[in-house]
Structures are given as C-alpha cells and as structure tokens.
C-alpha cells in the first residue's frame, strides 16, 4: 500500500486557523465559542452541556473539495469529557449543495447529520464522552445517510491532561478507499463497495464537530489533490 506522502499532489487549500479572519470560509451550525488565545482555533460549546445534543455544533468549511483528496490537520485536546469529529465528503442528498436552502435546517444535533438531508463520512478521532469511550479509546468511521459504522481503529492520542502539544491528523480518500493516520501511524482504513452502505460518496465539504463540554484546538488545515 502506498504511503500518504507518495500520493500527495498539489496543495489546493491551506488555512492556518490562527485568527478570526481565517474563519471567513466557515459557517457555524449550532452555538460555539471560537477563540484564538494561542494563535490557534479553539472550539468550545456556548450552551450548557446539560442540554445534551442541543449544546453541540458543527463548524463547516464552505468550500467543496474533490472526491479524491488528502487532508492534514493539527489537533490538541484541552478539556474532557467530550468527542471530536471530522466530517468529509459531505453534500446534500439528491445531488444538492450542502447549504442548499431546500435542505432541512441543521443546528448541531447529531441526528440531523446521520438521518437528515445530507450524505457524509463521520470520523470520530477523539472519543472521551461516555464511560466506555474513556475506558477504551477508538477512532470510528461512519457513513451516512444512516448510522453505519464502517471502520474502527485504536486511538493513540492520550487524554487531554497528558497530551503533548499537537497531533497531526492525515486523511486520504481515493475512489472507494478511505485511510486515516495520526502522527504518521495509520489507524484505520475502509474499502467501500458502493452497495452495502449506499453509493460511493463523491466530493463535498469538511466540518469539525465537538460534543460539549470538550475544548479542543486546531491548526494548519491543508488539503491536497492526489497524484
């Protein structure tokens, strides 16, 4: 299997996520605090965690990326419990744009994203919300429409109190294949037959989601074409 570096093509999008102006390409669904205290995007829920799903949110990049791409993003957990997720290849169902006004409104509640008007991959790369997630750390890849768990792998990122700086997330989507690595260590992969879990997902948007009361920081978003 080729390494990620062997498949990386031209840089098609770059965003340091270091100041408020860097969010000009983004749109927030739900309520969140977006701050840059360390020159890095810091995300935190604006609503009380006691509200459950109503306290959660998604921060979308408005740009549509190609079906085949390599994504790199730096992440650091600051506070638990919670969960951090990356959406990718997200688009409206029936060929509609993700932000088409005909789609049902989205406010950060998870059911709107897996049984709503969109198709997407959901990569939960830092899961520390429920007791079983805190006891046994995994990265989960789901595909929607639906709530299909299509791949799972071990999560090497330590808990927030032991995290040592930022961890680089690398995601590769090429045709029917999805691969994901953390600091160069590949932790999961998925080959989509385009039948069992619905048709192959094509190009679309990426988004960041957190579950309250987690705080996380993000930096250096880069998206590349593939060779």
Tab-separated table of C-alpha atoms in Angstrom:
chain	number	residue	atom	x	y	z
A	1	UNK	CA	0.000	0.000	0.000
A	2	UNK	CA	1.354	3.413	-0.951
A	3	UNK	CA	2.366	5.830	1.808
A	4	UNK	CA	0.434	9.046	2.232
A	5	UNK	CA	3.395	11.132	1.039
A	6	UNK	CA	3.659	9.078	-2.156
A	7	UNK	CA	0.075	10.012	-3.063
A	8	UNK	CA	0.130	13.701	-2.130
A	9	UNK	CA	-0.334	16.011	-5.091
A	10	UNK	CA	-0.765	19.769	-5.323
A	11	UNK	CA	-1.891	21.930	-2.423
A	12	UNK	CA	-5.451	23.093	-3.198
A	13	UNK	CA	-6.419	24.695	0.127
A	14	UNK	CA	-4.461	25.973	3.103
A	15	UNK	CA	-5.675	27.682	6.263
A	16	UNK	CA	-3.535	28.240	9.396
A	17	UNK	CA	-6.655	28.701	11.585
A	18	UNK	CA	-4.677	31.223	13.582
A	19	UNK	CA	-7.013	34.250	13.778
A	20	UNK	CA	-10.674	35.182	13.445
A	21	UNK	CA	-10.286	36.247	9.797
A	22	UNK	CA	-9.261	32.679	8.948
A	23	UNK	CA	-12.872	31.611	9.538
A	24	UNK	CA	-14.158	33.637	6.576
A	25	UNK	CA	-14.591	30.365	4.650
A	26	UNK	CA	-16.528	28.731	7.504
A	27	UNK	CA	-20.108	28.575	8.703
A	28	UNK	CA	-21.237	27.504	12.180
A	29	UNK	CA	-24.294	25.355	12.834
A	30	UNK	CA	-25.318	25.483	16.467
A	31	UNK	CA	-23.682	27.722	19.056
A	32	UNK	CA	-19.978	27.655	19.870
A	33	UNK	CA	-17.182	29.845	21.150
A	34	UNK	CA	-14.430	30.320	18.551
A	35	UNK	CA	-11.300	31.838	20.058
A	36	UNK	CA	-7.612	32.164	19.196
A	37	UNK	CA	-5.819	32.594	22.556
A	38	UNK	CA	-2.656	30.814	21.353
A	39	UNK	CA	-2.817	31.737	17.679
A	40	UNK	CA	-4.785	28.516	17.102
A	41	UNK	CA	-8.507	27.942	16.664
A	42	UNK	CA	-10.028	26.919	19.983
A	43	UNK	CA	-13.547	25.463	19.978
A	44	UNK	CA	-15.849	25.237	22.988
A	45	UNK	CA	-19.611	24.859	23.402
A	46	UNK	CA	-21.510	28.092	24.056
A	47	UNK	CA	-24.517	26.280	25.542
A	48	UNK	CA	-24.507	24.265	28.779
A	49	UNK	CA	-23.537	20.612	28.396
A	50	UNK	CA	-26.660	19.828	30.416
A	51	UNK	CA	-28.656	20.475	27.221
A	52	UNK	CA	-27.202	17.310	25.698
A	53	UNK	CA	-27.256	17.250	21.890
A	54	UNK	CA	-28.628	20.793	21.794
A	55	UNK	CA	-25.267	22.010	23.169
A	56	UNK	CA	-23.281	20.544	20.250
A	57	UNK	CA	-22.315	22.180	16.957
A	58	UNK	CA	-20.579	21.793	13.603
A	59	UNK	CA	-18.157	24.256	12.028
A	60	UNK	CA	-18.202	23.729	8.250
A	61	UNK	CA	-15.748	24.911	5.651
A	62	UNK	CA	-17.970	26.221	2.849
A	63	UNK	CA	-15.639	25.026	0.092
A	64	UNK	CA	-16.413	21.816	-1.748
A	65	UNK	CA	-13.376	19.558	-2.107
A	66	UNK	CA	-12.829	16.868	-4.728
A	67	UNK	CA	-13.783	13.233	-4.233
A	68	UNK	CA	-10.103	12.251	-4.152
A	69	UNK	CA	-8.028	14.244	-1.683
A	70	UNK	CA	-5.513	14.180	1.144
A	71	UNK	CA	-6.274	16.284	4.224
A	72	UNK	CA	-3.919	17.262	7.039
A	73	UNK	CA	-4.947	18.984	10.290
A	74	UNK	CA	-3.268	19.550	13.651
A	75	UNK	CA	-5.339	18.857	16.775
A	76	UNK	CA	-4.835	19.175	20.521
A	77	UNK	CA	-7.363	18.176	23.223
A	78	UNK	CA	-7.595	20.657	26.093
A	79	UNK	CA	-10.593	19.561	28.149
A	80	UNK	CA	-12.686	16.428	28.570
A	81	UNK	CA	-15.149	14.754	28.570
A	82	UNK	CA	-16.320	15.124	25.012
A	83	UNK	CA	-15.757	13.993	21.464
A	84	UNK	CA	-14.113	15.468	18.365
A	85	UNK	CA	-15.243	14.542	14.863
A	86	UNK	CA	-14.310	15.358	11.284
A	87	UNK	CA	-16.993	15.306	8.581
A	88	UNK	CA	-15.837	14.906	4.969
A	89	UNK	CA	-17.334	14.275	1.520
A	90	UNK	CA	-20.466	15.963	2.872
A	91	UNK	CA	-23.180	17.090	0.471
A	92	UNK	CA	-26.936	17.431	0.297
A	93	UNK	CA	-28.891	14.370	-0.714
A	94	UNK	CA	-30.233	14.064	-4.258
A	95	UNK	CA	-27.270	15.984	-5.661
A	96	UNK	CA	-27.937	19.195	-3.744
A	97	UNK	CA	-25.326	21.543	-2.317
A	98	UNK	CA	-24.659	21.099	1.405
A	99	UNK	CA	-26.023	24.583	2.070
A	100	UNK	CA	-28.991	24.456	-0.313
A	101	UNK	CA	-31.921	26.311	1.225
A	102	UNK	CA	-34.217	23.367	0.447
A	103	UNK	CA	-32.404	21.138	2.972
A	104	UNK	CA	-33.815	20.738	6.475
A	105	UNK	CA	-32.219	23.180	8.967
A	106	UNK	CA	-29.244	21.880	10.972
A	107	UNK	CA	-28.386	23.107	14.461
A	108	UNK	CA	-25.706	20.688	15.687
A	109	UNK	CA	-27.894	17.824	16.924
A	110	UNK	CA	-26.365	14.622	15.602
A	111	UNK	CA	-29.495	13.015	14.173
A	112	UNK	CA	-29.721	15.896	11.679
A	113	UNK	CA	-26.398	14.737	10.214
A	114	UNK	CA	-26.833	10.968	10.011
A	115	UNK	CA	-30.595	10.785	9.348
A	116	UNK	CA	-31.180	14.202	7.796
A	117	UNK	CA	-30.877	15.638	4.307
A	118	UNK	CA	-27.137	15.035	3.846
A	119	UNK	CA	-24.668	12.290	2.985
A	120	UNK	CA	-21.231	12.276	4.599
A	121	UNK	CA	-18.442	10.381	6.260
A	122	UNK	CA	-18.106	10.985	10.026
A	123	UNK	CA	-14.680	10.333	11.562
A	124	UNK	CA	-14.687	10.420	15.370
A	125	UNK	CA	-10.969	10.690	16.078
A	126	UNK	CA	-11.060	11.606	19.796
A	127	UNK	CA	-13.813	9.924	21.839
A	128	UNK	CA	-13.978	10.631	25.578
A	129	UNK	CA	-17.691	11.230	26.168
A	130	UNK	CA	-19.254	8.046	27.550
A	131	UNK	CA	-17.672	5.824	30.190
A	132	UNK	CA	-16.872	3.033	27.718
A	133	UNK	CA	-15.205	5.544	25.367
A	134	UNK	CA	-12.988	6.829	28.165
A	135	UNK	CA	-12.052	3.297	29.193
A	136	UNK	CA	-11.199	2.033	25.688
A	137	UNK	CA	-10.112	4.593	23.095
A	138	UNK	CA	-11.047	4.080	19.448
A	139	UNK	CA	-11.441	6.093	16.265
A	140	UNK	CA	-14.740	5.389	14.493
A	141	UNK	CA	-15.611	5.955	10.844
A	142	UNK	CA	-19.322	6.137	9.989
A	143	UNK	CA	-21.116	6.695	6.706
A	144	UNK	CA	-24.463	8.375	6.192
A	145	UNK	CA	-27.229	8.589	5.141
A	146	UNK	CA	-27.678	6.217	8.069
A	147	UNK	CA	-25.528	5.462	11.077
A	148	UNK	CA	-23.259	2.847	9.522
A	149	UNK	CA	-20.084	2.061	11.467
A	150	UNK	CA	-17.797	1.060	8.600
A	151	UNK	CA	-14.341	1.025	10.232
A	152	UNK	CA	-12.747	1.265	13.655
A	153	UNK	CA	-9.181	1.564	14.910
A	154	UNK	CA	-7.194	2.305	18.046
A	155	UNK	CA	-6.841	5.956	19.090
A	156	UNK	CA	-3.204	6.767	20.022
A	157	UNK	CA	-3.909	10.315	21.275
A	158	UNK	CA	-3.565	10.491	25.087
A	159	UNK	CA	-6.112	12.089	27.371
A	160	UNK	CA	-6.096	15.882	27.495
A	161	UNK	CA	-4.056	16.095	30.704
A	162	UNK	CA	-1.275	14.006	29.146
A	163	UNK	CA	-1.407	15.397	25.599
A	164	UNK	CA	1.976	16.715	24.464
A	165	UNK	CA	1.270	19.504	22.016
A	166	UNK	CA	-0.499	18.954	18.713
A	167	UNK	CA	-1.179	15.698	16.885
A	168	UNK	CA	-1.316	15.637	13.089
A	169	UNK	CA	-4.387	14.002	11.581
A	170	UNK	CA	-3.999	12.761	8.000
A	171	UNK	CA	-6.987	11.623	5.978
A	172	UNK	CA	-6.828	10.167	2.482
A	173	UNK	CA	-9.867	9.463	0.302
A	174	UNK	CA	-9.219	7.894	-3.074
A	175	UNK	CA	-12.027	6.317	-5.045
A	176	UNK	CA	-13.626	3.689	-2.803
A	177	UNK	CA	-10.834	3.794	-0.206
A	178	UNK	CA	-10.505	5.857	2.979
A	179	UNK	CA	-7.357	5.819	5.135
A	180	UNK	CA	-6.643	7.711	8.352
A	181	UNK	CA	-3.429	8.261	10.322
A	182	UNK	CA	-2.367	10.137	13.455
A	183	UNK	CA	1.237	11.374	13.579
A	184	UNK	CA	2.005	9.105	10.641
A	185	UNK	CA	0.570	5.979	12.285
A	186	UNK	CA	-2.250	4.549	10.176
A	187	UNK	CA	-5.105	3.627	12.499
A	188	UNK	CA	-7.956	2.644	10.186
A	189	UNK	CA	-8.915	2.074	6.563
A	190	UNK	CA	-12.127	1.310	4.703
A	191	UNK	CA	-12.873	-0.017	1.232
A	192	UNK	CA	-16.378	0.985	0.148
A	193	UNK	CA	-18.100	-1.414	-2.257
A	194	UNK	CA	-20.711	1.241	-3.046
A	195	UNK	CA	-23.509	-1.205	-2.264
A	196	UNK	CA	-23.674	-2.333	1.364
A	197	UNK	CA	-23.689	1.195	2.809
A	198	UNK	CA	-25.078	3.063	-0.164
A	199	UNK	CA	-23.424	4.607	-3.237
A	200	UNK	CA	-19.857	5.910	-3.139
A	201	UNK	CA	-19.588	9.431	-1.763
A	202	UNK	CA	-18.030	11.951	-4.095
A	203	UNK	CA	-16.671	15.440	-3.455
A	204	UNK	CA	-18.061	17.657	-0.725
A	205	UNK	CA	-17.383	19.729	2.356
A	206	UNK	CA	-15.423	19.110	5.534
A	207	UNK	CA	-16.546	20.101	9.013
A	208	UNK	CA	-15.454	19.994	12.648
A	209	UNK	CA	-17.827	18.802	15.361
A	210	UNK	CA	-17.353	18.652	19.125
A	211	UNK	CA	-19.536	17.312	21.922
A	212	UNK	CA	-19.894	19.508	24.987
A	213	UNK	CA	-18.111	20.211	27.258
A	214	UNK	CA	-14.950	19.411	25.324
A	215	UNK	CA	-12.412	22.086	24.376
A	216	UNK	CA	-10.039	21.416	21.502
A	217	UNK	CA	-7.567	23.384	19.416
A	218	UNK	CA	-6.966	23.139	15.666
A	219	UNK	CA	-4.303	24.462	13.306
A	220	UNK	CA	-2.761	24.114	9.857
A	221	UNK	CA	-5.598	22.771	7.735
A	222	UNK	CA	-4.262	21.652	4.364
A	223	UNK	CA	-6.000	19.843	1.525
A	224	UNK	CA	-4.089	18.326	-1.406
A	225	UNK	CA	-5.048	16.719	-4.680
A	226	UNK	CA	-3.760	13.202	-5.302
A	227	UNK	CA	-1.149	12.083	-7.784
